[in-house]
Amino acid sequence: MRRASPSPSTSSRATGCDPPTSSGTCSPGTDVCGICGVLDRTEPPSSDLVLRMMGALRHRGPDGSGWYLDDEVALGHTRLSIIDVRGGTQPMAGEDEHVWVTFNGEIFNYVELRDELRARGHRFRTASDTEVIVHAWEEWDTGCFARFNGQWAIALWDRRTRRLVLSRDRFGIHPLHYAQIGRRVVFASEVKALFCDPAVPRELDPDGVDELLTFWSPAAPQTLFTGVRQVVPGTCLIFDEAGVHTHEYWHPTFPDRGAEESQDLRENAERLRDAVAEATRLRFRRSDVPVGAYLSGGIDSAVTAATIAATAETDVHTFSLRFADAEFDEGPHQQLMHERLGTTHRELVVSGRDIADGLPQAVWQAETAFLRSAPVPMMLLSQLVRAEGYKVVVTGEGADEVLAGYDIFREAKVRAFIARDPDSPMRRRAIELLYPWMRRSPTQVPAFAQSFFGSDVDEADPAVSHRPRWRSTAGIKPMLHPSRRTEREQAAASRLLDTMPAGASRWDPLSRAQWLEMRTLLSGYLLSTQGDRMLMANSVEGRFPFLDHHVFALAAQFPARQKILGLDEKHLLKRAFSDLVPREIVQRPKQPYRVPDASSFFGDRPPEWMTEDVSPRAVEDAGIWNPRAVELLIEKCRRVQGHGMGNTDSMRLMAVLTSQLLHRMFIREWRAPAPDPPGPVTCFDRRSAERTAGIEKGTHHE
């Protein structure tokens, strides 16, 4: 067992591109794949700029870096070697060097695609999945992305057509940001690399802040920064002489209600098992470095770990996160599972002090504010994974979205059930089935809960499942600085709902709720703030079998009543893997991943960074929050030492702490890094090569 060890606190301040340590001081770039680049149609892009951008991404790729330069485009790459460790150097081109790619992620079906492309006459020089992207583009153009099974952020420069293409995977597992300044486009895995271009503004976007305080994170293409956008999952952007065009190659879709293909519960469970098992094996085996697995104590990670253990030819290494506070700890269930599987197991015990000291580093990596301290322990866990020699972990993320595992889905079902006859005592008792503690202590049922389940429900509203959460989160907004107070909630929701696919009104209400969860919390928060950013902080890649698009396509066809049977969430998954996962875990009530929030920051010794970053002067300087409202909130937290805080107050505190850190690091004290990408460095300078070739040709002619 390991316990997180925070660095000693100091009064030093985190500035510039070096990530802050847990105490808020600067440390060297940690040992993680980043992509970046520039398209400039007015003047040749600066090599200095792309080198600085690569330097800002060195934590995403410590194994080496490379860059490509011509008269219009610069591409940069920092590499975490996972497939074809020796031959996968990027940026990479085909044999005629017409198409260049810089790529973050994995194409898991690259072996099958390579065989198909070879049969079509393409010749390969490496065994990497990156070269498959090059030839797939040459063969199928934008049609190639729908053929990929994987997770990716891709930048592709086609010299023949002078098109820059930015593509992101279906669910948004890997980040990809960009900014347009006139006829120049800068893009990168992380926003800090974009800020290396002084023309990119460093200020908070009001719509981004509003979406954060509605959905928990901005929904793509929105970000928290003015002028910075993110590629929408399942799309590619094409920048050509005429401007920018969006090509959508995939979006989550569901059959019309009642038109599901299969109604047989047993058959559906068997098909789900086969699909999840194949997706898990694919992600475990397609790697040239060791792959570990997370064990959370719930069924999702238990399924992926059990599938790996059942088929692996080597020892399986599993990793778990535990908490010093027993209220949040899932250690007994984690131990039960790893003993059942016989894995080599490592666990990390995290305290409130670890969370408080680690928050500045987590904000630096996430590049956004957030409403829970949950990302911090995930960052510390990836640190343990890396220390144990692992670059890749398989996790159960995505199962709740794909197979309907969240309380928000069950609550919507109960609310709709009660709304059909709100005066029926029997229907109102359905609340007790959802939350048995209400039956045991009826006098202790909070008034908000009675109001929540007794409120009117408009089943025609596509967001009926999520509006209670959005309203609850929006309770933070009255704390905003008067200059930022606007009525934006409906605008944020309207913008999101305008992007729902045509025909969504014919879906089952559960399907619409799943779509909303995928477009907001999954891609923006779980896969980014709490996922990729916390993994890549320590050069670790996460792989997510439940987000294999074949698994989703199959699950989308299952009837809603089978996903939530009665009020049993993820029923099909439990049935499918009941022989591999212990009964205690299969039948365990849903336990969300929770961490101590407010209580981590108050006690005998609050972190020194907090004293300065939430001082009235710092709050006034940032201009995000009403200083008096922040002062009252902090006073309240100090009185109770952060214990017993309500949900809204807890979110308010985390929003204030993380946004104040964000403002200090990225706006007030930002400085661009030195042009120092991680070595060894490979350079493809076409401008220099063409000049040299011209001189040699001229000399020969004379």
XYZ file of C-alpha atoms in Angstrom:
702
model
C 0.000 0.000 0.000
C 1.220 3.468 -0.807
C 0.191 6.761 0.679
C 0.368 9.925 -1.381
C 3.277 12.109 -0.267
C 2.708 15.806 -0.883
C 5.635 18.153 -1.245
C 6.332 20.632 1.551
C 4.269 23.767 1.206
C 6.038 26.973 0.260
C 5.085 30.502 -0.605
C 6.592 30.304 -4.110
C 4.217 30.958 -6.966
C 3.535 28.872 -10.083
C 4.130 30.858 -13.230
C 4.721 30.193 -16.884
C 4.664 26.829 -18.554
C 6.294 24.661 -15.902
C 3.620 22.718 -14.019
C 3.190 23.618 -10.343
C 4.023 21.111 -7.677
C 1.431 20.176 -5.112
C 2.444 23.172 -3.038
C 2.057 25.624 -5.907
C 5.744 25.938 -6.787
C 7.294 25.237 -10.168
C 8.900 21.918 -11.015
C 10.495 20.549 -14.173
C 8.201 19.029 -16.777
C 7.145 15.565 -15.723
C 7.912 12.422 -17.657
C 3.496 11.983 -21.406
C 1.677 12.082 -26.524
C 1.061 15.679 -27.468
C 0.406 17.238 -30.874
C 0.535 20.847 -31.994
C 1.067 23.000 -35.039
C 0.428 26.104 -37.080
C -1.194 26.775 -40.446
C -0.338 30.228 -41.771
C -1.385 31.264 -45.276
C 0.109 34.749 -45.051
C 3.714 33.998 -44.071
C 5.802 30.898 -43.332
C 5.093 29.656 -39.789
C 7.703 30.255 -37.133
C 9.841 27.303 -36.107
C 10.375 29.045 -32.770
C 6.618 29.018 -32.109
C 6.142 25.316 -32.819
C 9.191 24.459 -30.693
C 7.732 26.444 -27.781
C 4.413 24.661 -28.257
C 6.204 21.307 -28.147
C 7.990 22.401 -25.011
C 4.627 23.154 -23.403
C 3.545 19.574 -24.179
C 6.662 17.758 -23.036
C 4.775 16.147 -20.122
C 2.542 14.409 -22.688
C 5.481 12.806 -24.499
C 8.789 12.292 -22.716
C 10.173 9.648 -25.104
C 11.148 12.073 -27.868
C 9.770 14.690 -30.225
C 9.642 15.663 -33.869
C 8.545 18.512 -36.076
C 7.768 19.182 -39.726
C 8.047 22.555 -41.460
C 7.114 23.880 -44.893
C 5.989 27.229 -46.311
C 2.464 26.978 -44.849
C 2.446 24.451 -42.019
C 4.434 23.484 -38.959
C 3.545 20.231 -37.191
C 4.896 19.232 -33.788
C 4.780 16.044 -31.761
C 5.955 14.886 -28.344
C 5.937 11.122 -28.073
C 4.918 8.518 -25.523
C 6.038 5.275 -27.222
C 3.428 2.508 -27.003
C 3.220 0.860 -30.452
C 6.303 0.347 -32.650
C 8.533 1.937 -30.043
C 11.460 2.259 -32.442
C 9.721 2.988 -35.748
C 6.793 5.246 -34.871
C 8.550 8.632 -34.983
C 6.271 11.559 -35.840
C 5.317 13.650 -37.720
C 5.083 10.847 -40.258
C 4.502 10.752 -44.026
C 3.928 8.142 -46.699
C 6.597 7.196 -49.202
C 5.853 10.164 -51.494
C 5.703 12.624 -48.532
C 2.486 14.219 -49.749
C 0.550 13.550 -46.536
C 1.959 14.315 -43.072
C 0.387 13.308 -39.759
C 0.920 14.138 -36.102
C -1.232 11.918 -33.915
C -2.128 11.346 -30.270
C -3.844 8.078 -29.381
C -4.260 4.569 -30.711
C -5.968 2.991 -33.725
C -6.722 -0.429 -32.291
C -7.704 -2.049 -35.598
C -4.557 -0.818 -37.360
C -3.394 -4.382 -38.093
C -6.564 -5.206 -40.026
C -6.548 -1.833 -41.808
C -2.895 -2.245 -42.768
C -3.655 -5.637 -44.358
C -6.560 -4.111 -46.293
C -4.451 -1.174 -47.477
C -1.594 -3.443 -48.522
C -4.062 -5.428 -50.610
C -4.945 -2.130 -52.290
C -1.316 -1.488 -53.205
C -0.042 0.665 -50.333
C 3.510 0.071 -49.101
C 4.440 0.427 -45.427
C 7.804 1.350 -43.944
C 6.905 0.909 -40.249
C 4.717 -1.242 -38.016
C 3.018 1.780 -36.384
C -0.645 2.714 -36.365
C 0.367 6.255 -37.376
C 1.408 5.148 -40.856
C -1.947 3.407 -41.243
C -3.596 6.836 -40.811
C -1.464 8.284 -43.625
C -2.388 5.554 -46.113
C -6.020 5.416 -44.966
C -6.324 9.132 -45.755
C -4.728 8.610 -49.158
C -7.201 5.819 -49.879
C -10.471 7.062 -48.346
C -10.021 10.774 -47.593
C -12.456 11.868 -44.817
C -14.093 8.432 -45.041
C -11.113 6.957 -43.201
C -12.183 8.168 -39.761
C -15.360 6.081 -39.713
C -13.163 3.016 -40.328
C -10.970 3.610 -37.285
C -11.616 1.793 -34.038
C -9.714 3.753 -31.469
C -9.181 6.971 -29.582
C -7.366 9.845 -31.200
C -6.580 13.454 -31.849
C -5.147 13.772 -35.367
C -3.680 16.676 -37.316
C -3.097 15.876 -40.989
C -1.539 18.111 -43.631
C -2.280 17.162 -47.254
C 0.265 19.027 -49.379
C -1.498 18.012 -52.604
C -4.720 19.856 -51.737
C -3.254 22.271 -49.135
C -5.763 21.097 -46.544
C -5.168 20.918 -42.807
C -7.445 18.341 -41.156
C -8.092 18.125 -37.407
C -9.964 15.020 -36.247
C -11.097 13.776 -32.851
C -12.383 10.350 -31.813
C -16.050 9.531 -31.411
C -16.394 10.150 -27.677
C -13.706 12.799 -27.166
C -11.236 10.647 -25.255
C -8.273 12.708 -26.461
C -8.372 16.528 -26.455
C -7.753 18.780 -29.451
C -7.975 22.593 -29.235
C -7.498 25.304 -31.813
C -7.645 29.067 -32.311
C -7.955 31.139 -35.485
C -6.182 34.465 -35.795
C -6.916 35.906 -39.216
C -5.520 33.417 -41.748
C -3.455 31.630 -39.118
C -4.662 28.557 -37.223
C -2.853 27.206 -34.180
C -3.850 23.851 -32.710
C -2.673 21.618 -29.885
C -3.598 18.888 -27.444
C -3.616 21.463 -24.657
C -4.496 25.123 -24.364
C -1.165 26.036 -22.768
C 0.516 25.268 -26.102
C -1.861 27.668 -27.899
C -0.921 30.398 -25.449
C 2.643 30.190 -26.771
C 1.255 32.290 -29.627
C 0.951 35.795 -28.138
C -1.919 36.563 -30.526
C -4.185 34.051 -28.736
C -6.085 35.967 -26.016
C -5.816 34.768 -22.429
C -9.189 35.582 -20.898
C -12.214 33.661 -19.689
C -15.146 33.285 -22.059
C -18.534 34.222 -20.468
C -20.322 31.418 -22.348
C -17.657 28.946 -21.266
C -18.051 29.973 -17.616
C -21.814 29.696 -17.937
C -21.613 26.187 -19.386
C -19.184 25.143 -16.658
C -21.708 26.345 -14.073
C -24.518 24.494 -15.841
C -23.145 21.250 -17.276
C -20.013 20.881 -15.035
C -17.825 21.589 -18.092
C -18.112 23.477 -21.367
C -19.623 21.340 -24.135
C -17.529 21.130 -27.311
C -16.790 23.244 -29.273
C -16.999 25.686 -26.370
C -14.057 26.061 -23.968
C -13.416 28.179 -20.914
C -11.154 30.585 -22.854
C -12.119 33.317 -25.309
C -11.099 32.478 -28.871
C -10.135 28.893 -28.057
C -12.322 26.106 -29.421
C -12.202 22.324 -29.220
C -12.910 19.868 -32.014
C -16.300 18.252 -31.436
C -16.032 14.485 -30.830
C -16.938 12.467 -33.917
C -16.002 15.253 -36.333
C -13.092 16.554 -38.328
C -12.382 20.156 -39.291
C -10.969 20.860 -42.747
C -9.092 24.120 -43.235
C -8.587 24.983 -46.912
C -8.284 28.114 -49.039
C -12.054 28.663 -48.836
C -12.156 28.617 -45.020
C -13.070 25.910 -42.522
C -15.549 23.077 -43.023
C -16.894 20.518 -40.539
C -17.321 16.874 -41.487
C -19.261 14.749 -39.004
C -18.317 11.102 -39.423
C -20.180 9.783 -36.346
C -22.589 10.743 -33.612
C -24.340 8.674 -30.936
C -27.745 7.627 -32.153
C -30.509 5.342 -30.923
C -33.444 3.529 -32.537
C -36.963 4.843 -32.285
C -38.740 3.871 -29.094
C -40.153 0.362 -29.512
C -38.134 -0.326 -32.676
C -35.146 -1.984 -30.971
C -33.744 -4.903 -32.935
C -33.621 -7.541 -30.194
C -36.049 -8.079 -27.321
C -34.502 -11.295 -25.958
C -32.881 -10.515 -22.586
C -30.645 -13.590 -22.440
C -29.463 -13.193 -26.019
C -28.707 -9.506 -25.473
C -26.648 -10.273 -22.374
C -24.616 -12.847 -24.305
C -24.023 -10.450 -27.195
C -22.971 -7.725 -24.779
C -20.517 -10.061 -23.075
C -18.898 -11.005 -26.378
C -18.607 -7.366 -27.476
C -17.142 -6.079 -24.200
C -14.732 -9.010 -23.957
C -13.457 -8.438 -27.500
C -13.070 -4.680 -26.945
C -11.155 -5.326 -23.733
C -8.832 -7.902 -25.284
C -8.143 -5.570 -28.206
C -7.097 -2.755 -25.878
C -4.986 -5.020 -23.716
C -3.095 -6.806 -26.486
C -2.499 -3.991 -28.991
C 0.502 -2.515 -27.239
C 4.262 -2.976 -27.264
C 4.531 -1.946 -23.591
C 2.941 -3.457 -20.433
C -0.743 -2.652 -19.839
C -2.290 -2.465 -16.346
C -5.892 -2.177 -15.163
C -7.746 0.027 -12.691
C -9.933 -1.550 -9.990
C -12.387 0.874 -8.400
C -14.486 -1.583 -6.430
C -17.460 -1.326 -8.803
C -18.683 -3.653 -11.514
C -17.316 -1.745 -14.522
C -13.618 -2.040 -13.721
C -14.237 -5.516 -12.267
C -15.553 -6.649 -15.670
C -12.587 -5.278 -17.635
C -10.023 -6.594 -15.147
C -11.696 -10.025 -15.005
C -11.792 -10.229 -18.793
C -8.098 -9.403 -18.994
C -7.211 -11.897 -16.272
C -9.202 -14.644 -18.018
C -7.257 -14.284 -21.262
C -3.862 -12.803 -20.373
C -0.769 -14.970 -20.758
C 1.180 -12.913 -18.198
C 0.601 -11.582 -14.705
C -2.051 -8.873 -14.583
C -1.209 -5.744 -12.595
C -4.100 -3.814 -11.073
C -4.196 -0.400 -9.379
C -6.704 1.038 -6.922
C -7.437 4.318 -5.230
C -8.301 4.330 -1.542
C -9.094 7.102 0.935
C -7.969 7.721 4.492
C -11.548 8.820 5.221
C -13.607 5.599 5.501
C -16.706 7.372 4.164
C -15.172 7.434 0.692
C -13.077 4.266 0.781
C -13.916 1.205 -1.368
C -10.937 -0.884 -0.253
C -12.817 -4.060 0.828
C -14.472 -4.469 -2.575
C -11.205 -3.748 -4.391
C -9.426 -6.346 -2.283
C -12.162 -8.902 -2.903
C -11.773 -8.469 -6.653
C -8.004 -8.564 -6.908
C -7.857 -11.616 -4.646
C -10.481 -13.311 -6.802
C -8.425 -12.586 -9.920
C -5.018 -13.224 -8.402
C -3.553 -9.996 -9.774
C -0.421 -8.205 -8.672
C -2.061 -5.304 -6.925
C -0.972 -1.812 -5.893
C -3.112 0.720 -4.087
C -2.756 4.356 -3.102
C -4.306 5.839 0.032
C -5.173 9.526 -0.387
C -5.848 11.953 2.451
C -7.544 15.327 2.468
C -4.130 16.948 2.788
C -2.985 15.182 -0.393
C -6.004 16.612 -2.226
C -5.425 20.138 -0.964
C -1.741 20.097 -1.861
C -2.370 18.483 -5.250
C -5.102 20.843 -6.453
C -2.795 23.456 -8.089
C -1.085 20.753 -10.152
C -4.455 19.284 -11.166
C -5.760 22.685 -12.315
C -2.563 23.267 -14.292
C -3.013 19.948 -16.056
C -6.796 20.250 -16.544
C -6.642 23.865 -17.849
C -10.142 24.452 -16.543
C -12.015 25.069 -13.344
C -14.021 22.186 -11.896
C -16.699 21.607 -9.285
C -15.318 18.548 -7.519
C -11.862 17.737 -6.171
C -12.202 14.259 -7.728
C -9.546 14.825 -10.447
C -6.756 15.189 -7.864
C -6.746 11.594 -6.569
C -6.898 10.326 -10.160
C -3.760 12.333 -10.926
C -2.025 10.844 -7.881
C -3.072 7.329 -8.928
C -1.576 7.767 -12.401
C 1.614 8.853 -10.663
C 1.711 5.474 -8.926
C 1.008 3.663 -12.215
C 3.923 5.415 -13.884
C 6.226 4.774 -10.931
C 5.447 1.067 -11.267
C 6.655 1.161 -14.890
C 3.314 1.288 -16.717
C 2.347 3.620 -19.570
C -1.145 2.214 -20.278
C -4.137 1.288 -18.089
C -7.513 -0.201 -19.026
C -10.464 1.265 -17.096
C -14.240 0.833 -16.857
C -15.046 4.424 -17.822
C -18.035 4.807 -20.144
C -20.107 1.865 -18.876
C -22.502 4.139 -16.970
C -23.193 6.238 -20.071
C -23.464 3.349 -22.539
C -25.412 0.949 -20.300
C -27.374 3.401 -18.099
C -25.683 3.190 -14.720
C -26.233 6.622 -13.207
C -28.784 7.665 -10.605
C -29.759 10.529 -12.901
C -31.273 7.929 -15.272
C -33.127 6.106 -12.500
C -34.343 9.357 -10.963
C -35.806 10.433 -14.291
C -37.622 7.111 -14.562
C -39.102 7.481 -11.054
C -40.087 11.110 -11.626
C -41.894 10.180 -14.844
C -43.611 7.261 -13.091
C -44.900 9.501 -10.281
C -45.905 12.300 -12.652
C -48.372 10.031 -14.454
C -50.459 9.917 -11.230
C -48.909 12.288 -8.667
C -51.720 11.717 -6.134
C -51.103 7.972 -5.950
C -49.456 6.946 -2.625
C -48.266 3.711 -4.215
C -46.484 5.541 -7.010
C -44.794 7.906 -4.566
C -43.381 4.918 -2.712
C -41.240 4.241 -5.783
C -38.857 6.808 -4.287
C -38.182 4.334 -1.465
C -37.183 1.682 -3.986
C -34.682 4.108 -5.445
C -33.340 5.268 -2.083
C -34.151 2.688 0.658
C -32.914 5.010 3.426
C -35.981 7.166 2.819
C -38.189 4.231 3.808
C -36.163 3.629 6.971
C -36.229 7.310 8.001
C -39.264 8.967 6.407
C -39.110 11.960 8.748
C -35.554 12.693 7.597
C -36.383 12.932 3.896
C -35.136 16.382 2.900
C -37.706 18.837 1.633
C -35.705 19.266 -1.571
C -36.083 15.517 -2.267
C -39.855 15.617 -1.832
C -40.009 18.676 -4.056
C -37.657 17.072 -6.588
C -39.770 13.960 -7.047
C -43.033 15.824 -6.780
C -42.262 18.455 -9.379
C -43.985 18.579 -12.725
C -42.356 16.457 -15.398
C -42.678 17.352 -19.055
C -41.811 14.111 -20.833
C -41.742 15.975 -24.138
C -38.792 18.026 -22.865
C -35.657 16.349 -24.306
C -33.659 17.489 -21.262
C -36.190 16.485 -18.597
C -33.679 14.084 -17.054
C -30.940 16.682 -16.679
C -32.682 19.933 -15.824
C -32.659 19.229 -12.049
C -28.882 18.797 -12.142
C -28.447 21.882 -14.292
C -30.619 23.950 -11.931
C -28.699 22.663 -8.926
C -25.348 23.491 -10.517
C -26.611 26.914 -11.558
C -27.028 27.653 -7.856
C -23.377 28.697 -7.995
C -24.055 31.570 -10.386
C -25.362 34.111 -7.828
C -21.807 34.204 -6.449
C -20.404 35.532 -9.717
C -19.052 39.072 -9.871
C -21.846 41.539 -10.749
C -20.148 42.263 -14.064
C -20.505 38.585 -15.011
C -24.072 38.060 -13.790
C -26.378 37.369 -16.720
C -29.319 35.080 -17.292
C -27.551 32.469 -19.389
C -28.838 29.066 -18.273
C -31.523 28.779 -20.910
C -29.095 29.945 -23.596
C -26.580 27.258 -22.639
C -29.222 24.531 -22.617
C -30.734 25.770 -25.883
C -27.363 25.727 -27.642
C -26.809 22.153 -26.511
C -30.278 20.911 -27.427
C -29.980 22.494 -30.870
C -27.224 19.960 -31.604
C -29.371 16.897 -30.873
C -29.750 14.648 -33.932
C -32.854 14.844 -36.043
C -35.322 12.221 -34.881
C -34.195 12.296 -31.236
C -37.778 13.115 -30.246
C -38.707 9.554 -31.255
C -36.101 7.984 -28.951
C -36.909 6.529 -25.568
C -36.437 9.168 -22.823
C -33.558 7.084 -21.443
C -31.783 7.290 -24.809
C -32.107 11.075 -24.832
C -30.706 11.191 -21.304
C -27.766 9.015 -22.366
C -27.065 11.314 -25.312
C -27.024 14.367 -23.040
C -24.669 12.654 -20.612
C -22.277 11.757 -23.429
C -22.257 15.275 -24.845
C -21.680 17.002 -21.524
C -20.303 15.184 -18.489
C -18.606 12.285 -20.307
C -16.493 14.093 -22.893
C -15.996 17.392 -21.083
C -15.405 16.248 -17.517
C -14.938 12.494 -17.070
C -12.766 11.864 -20.140
C -10.909 15.172 -20.036
C -10.707 16.965 -16.673
C -10.813 13.764 -14.635
C -9.498 11.454 -17.371
C -6.929 12.272 -20.061
C -5.497 15.299 -18.248
C -4.908 13.459 -14.962
C -3.471 10.416 -16.749
C -1.233 12.410 -19.065
C 0.039 14.468 -16.148
C 2.178 11.399 -15.472
C 2.619 10.090 -19.029
C -0.056 7.388 -18.761
C -2.641 6.547 -21.425
C -6.118 5.306 -20.482
C -8.042 2.794 -22.582
C -11.815 2.372 -22.319
C -13.401 -0.844 -23.682
C -16.948 0.335 -22.965
C -16.343 3.246 -25.367
C -15.542 0.953 -28.275
C -18.024 2.134 -30.886
C -19.075 -1.460 -31.611
C -20.029 -1.885 -27.947
C -22.016 1.361 -28.049
C -23.770 0.450 -31.322
C -24.847 -2.864 -29.826
C -25.954 -1.391 -26.497
C -27.910 1.376 -28.228
C -30.135 -1.299 -29.783
C -31.123 -2.780 -26.413
C -34.544 -1.795 -25.044
C -34.403 0.785 -22.256
C -36.314 -1.529 -19.902
C -33.443 -4.048 -20.142
C -30.735 -1.507 -19.368
C -32.619 -0.478 -16.231
C -34.746 -3.475 -15.245
C -37.195 -2.086 -12.748
C -34.683 0.154 -10.970
C -31.695 -2.170 -11.369
C -29.150 -0.095 -13.296
C -26.822 -1.758 -15.845
C -28.862 -4.939 -15.520
C -27.594 -6.408 -18.785
C -23.963 -5.947 -17.750
C -24.568 -7.625 -14.393
C -26.306 -10.543 -16.066
C -23.630 -10.858 -18.747
C -20.703 -11.134 -16.324
C -22.295 -12.694 -13.236
C -19.938 -15.685 -13.417
C -16.738 -13.596 -13.589
C -17.558 -10.970 -10.972
C -18.289 -11.823 -7.310
C -21.899 -11.573 -6.201
C -20.961 -8.962 -3.597
C -19.923 -6.606 -6.402
C -22.670 -7.526 -8.869
C -25.400 -6.936 -6.288
C -23.718 -3.961 -4.642
C -25.749 -0.733 -4.849
C -24.273 1.872 -7.154
C -21.392 3.669 -5.402
C -20.370 6.825 -7.278
C -16.726 7.858 -7.165
C -16.697 10.399 -4.327
C -13.884 12.240 -2.597
C -13.726 14.641 0.359
C -14.171 18.110 -1.128
C -14.524 21.038 1.290
C -13.120 19.166 4.294
C -9.801 18.684 2.455
C -9.070 22.417 2.516
C -9.889 23.358 6.103
C -8.379 22.166 9.334
C -5.279 22.764 11.378
C -3.106 23.775 8.420
C -4.859 25.038 5.255
C -2.582 25.005 2.190
C -0.526 28.196 1.874
C -1.503 28.743 -1.771
C -5.151 29.039 -0.734
C -4.523 31.907 1.670
C -3.271 34.105 -1.147
C -5.373 32.859 -4.076
C -8.725 33.430 -2.343
C -7.761 36.627 -0.555
C -10.138 39.555 -1.213
C -7.421 41.238 -3.280
C -6.888 38.166 -5.489
C -10.626 37.606 -5.926
C -11.183 41.244 -6.866
C -8.241 41.148 -9.268
C -9.586 38.080 -11.087
C -13.044 39.624 -11.396
C -14.809 36.254 -11.580
C -16.554 36.186 -8.196
C -18.203 38.638 -5.851
C -15.467 39.132 -3.199
C -17.962 39.483 -0.361
C -19.759 36.267 -1.362
C -16.432 34.419 -1.430
C -15.482 35.839 1.959
C -18.754 34.628 3.495
C -18.350 31.173 1.942
C -14.797 30.810 3.259
C -15.885 31.944 6.709
C -18.653 29.335 6.711
C -16.228 26.602 5.675
C -13.756 27.585 8.394
C -16.436 27.486 11.092
C -17.279 23.854 10.338
C -13.795 22.964 8.958
C -15.457 21.974 5.701
C -17.599 19.229 7.244
C -21.314 18.863 6.642
C -21.315 21.262 3.717
C -24.263 20.968 1.366
C -23.819 19.923 -2.246
C -24.194 23.443 -3.640
C -21.805 25.023 -1.128
C -19.253 22.303 -1.839
C -19.482 23.001 -5.572
C -19.240 26.747 -4.905
C -16.030 26.282 -2.965
C -14.400 24.112 -5.628
C -15.499 26.482 -8.402
C -13.913 29.410 -6.552
C -10.663 27.615 -5.667
C -10.065 26.143 -9.111
C -11.035 29.248 -11.097
C -8.802 31.447 -8.925
C -5.886 29.069 -9.515
C -6.699 29.017 -13.219
C -6.709 32.812 -13.410
C -3.371 33.106 -11.648
C -1.618 30.423 -13.716
C -2.979 31.117 -17.192
C -3.933 34.794 -17.161
C -2.162 36.844 -14.530
C 1.248 35.157 -14.337
C 1.524 33.279 -17.622
C 4.810 33.138 -19.502
C 5.615 31.069 -22.590
C 8.157 28.265 -22.210
C 11.547 28.075 -23.846
C 11.687 26.332 -27.261
C 12.859 23.130 -25.594
C 10.983 19.981 -26.730
C 11.905 16.609 -25.206
C 14.710 14.732 -26.930
C 15.696 12.990 -29.021
C 14.328 15.389 -31.635
C 13.655 14.555 -35.302
C 13.238 17.456 -37.735
C 11.706 17.421 -41.227
C 12.446 20.913 -42.548
C 11.089 20.956 -46.095
C 11.867 24.647 -46.523
C 15.550 24.033 -45.864
C 15.572 20.876 -47.981
C 13.971 22.632 -50.931
C 16.380 25.558 -50.679
C 19.319 23.147 -50.585
C 17.970 21.221 -53.551
C 17.554 24.475 -55.496
C 21.150 25.554 -54.820
C 22.513 22.183 -55.847
C 20.440 22.163 -58.999
C 21.558 25.690 -59.924
C 25.219 24.882 -59.338
C 24.973 21.801 -61.497
C 23.311 23.760 -64.293
C 26.019 26.393 -64.310
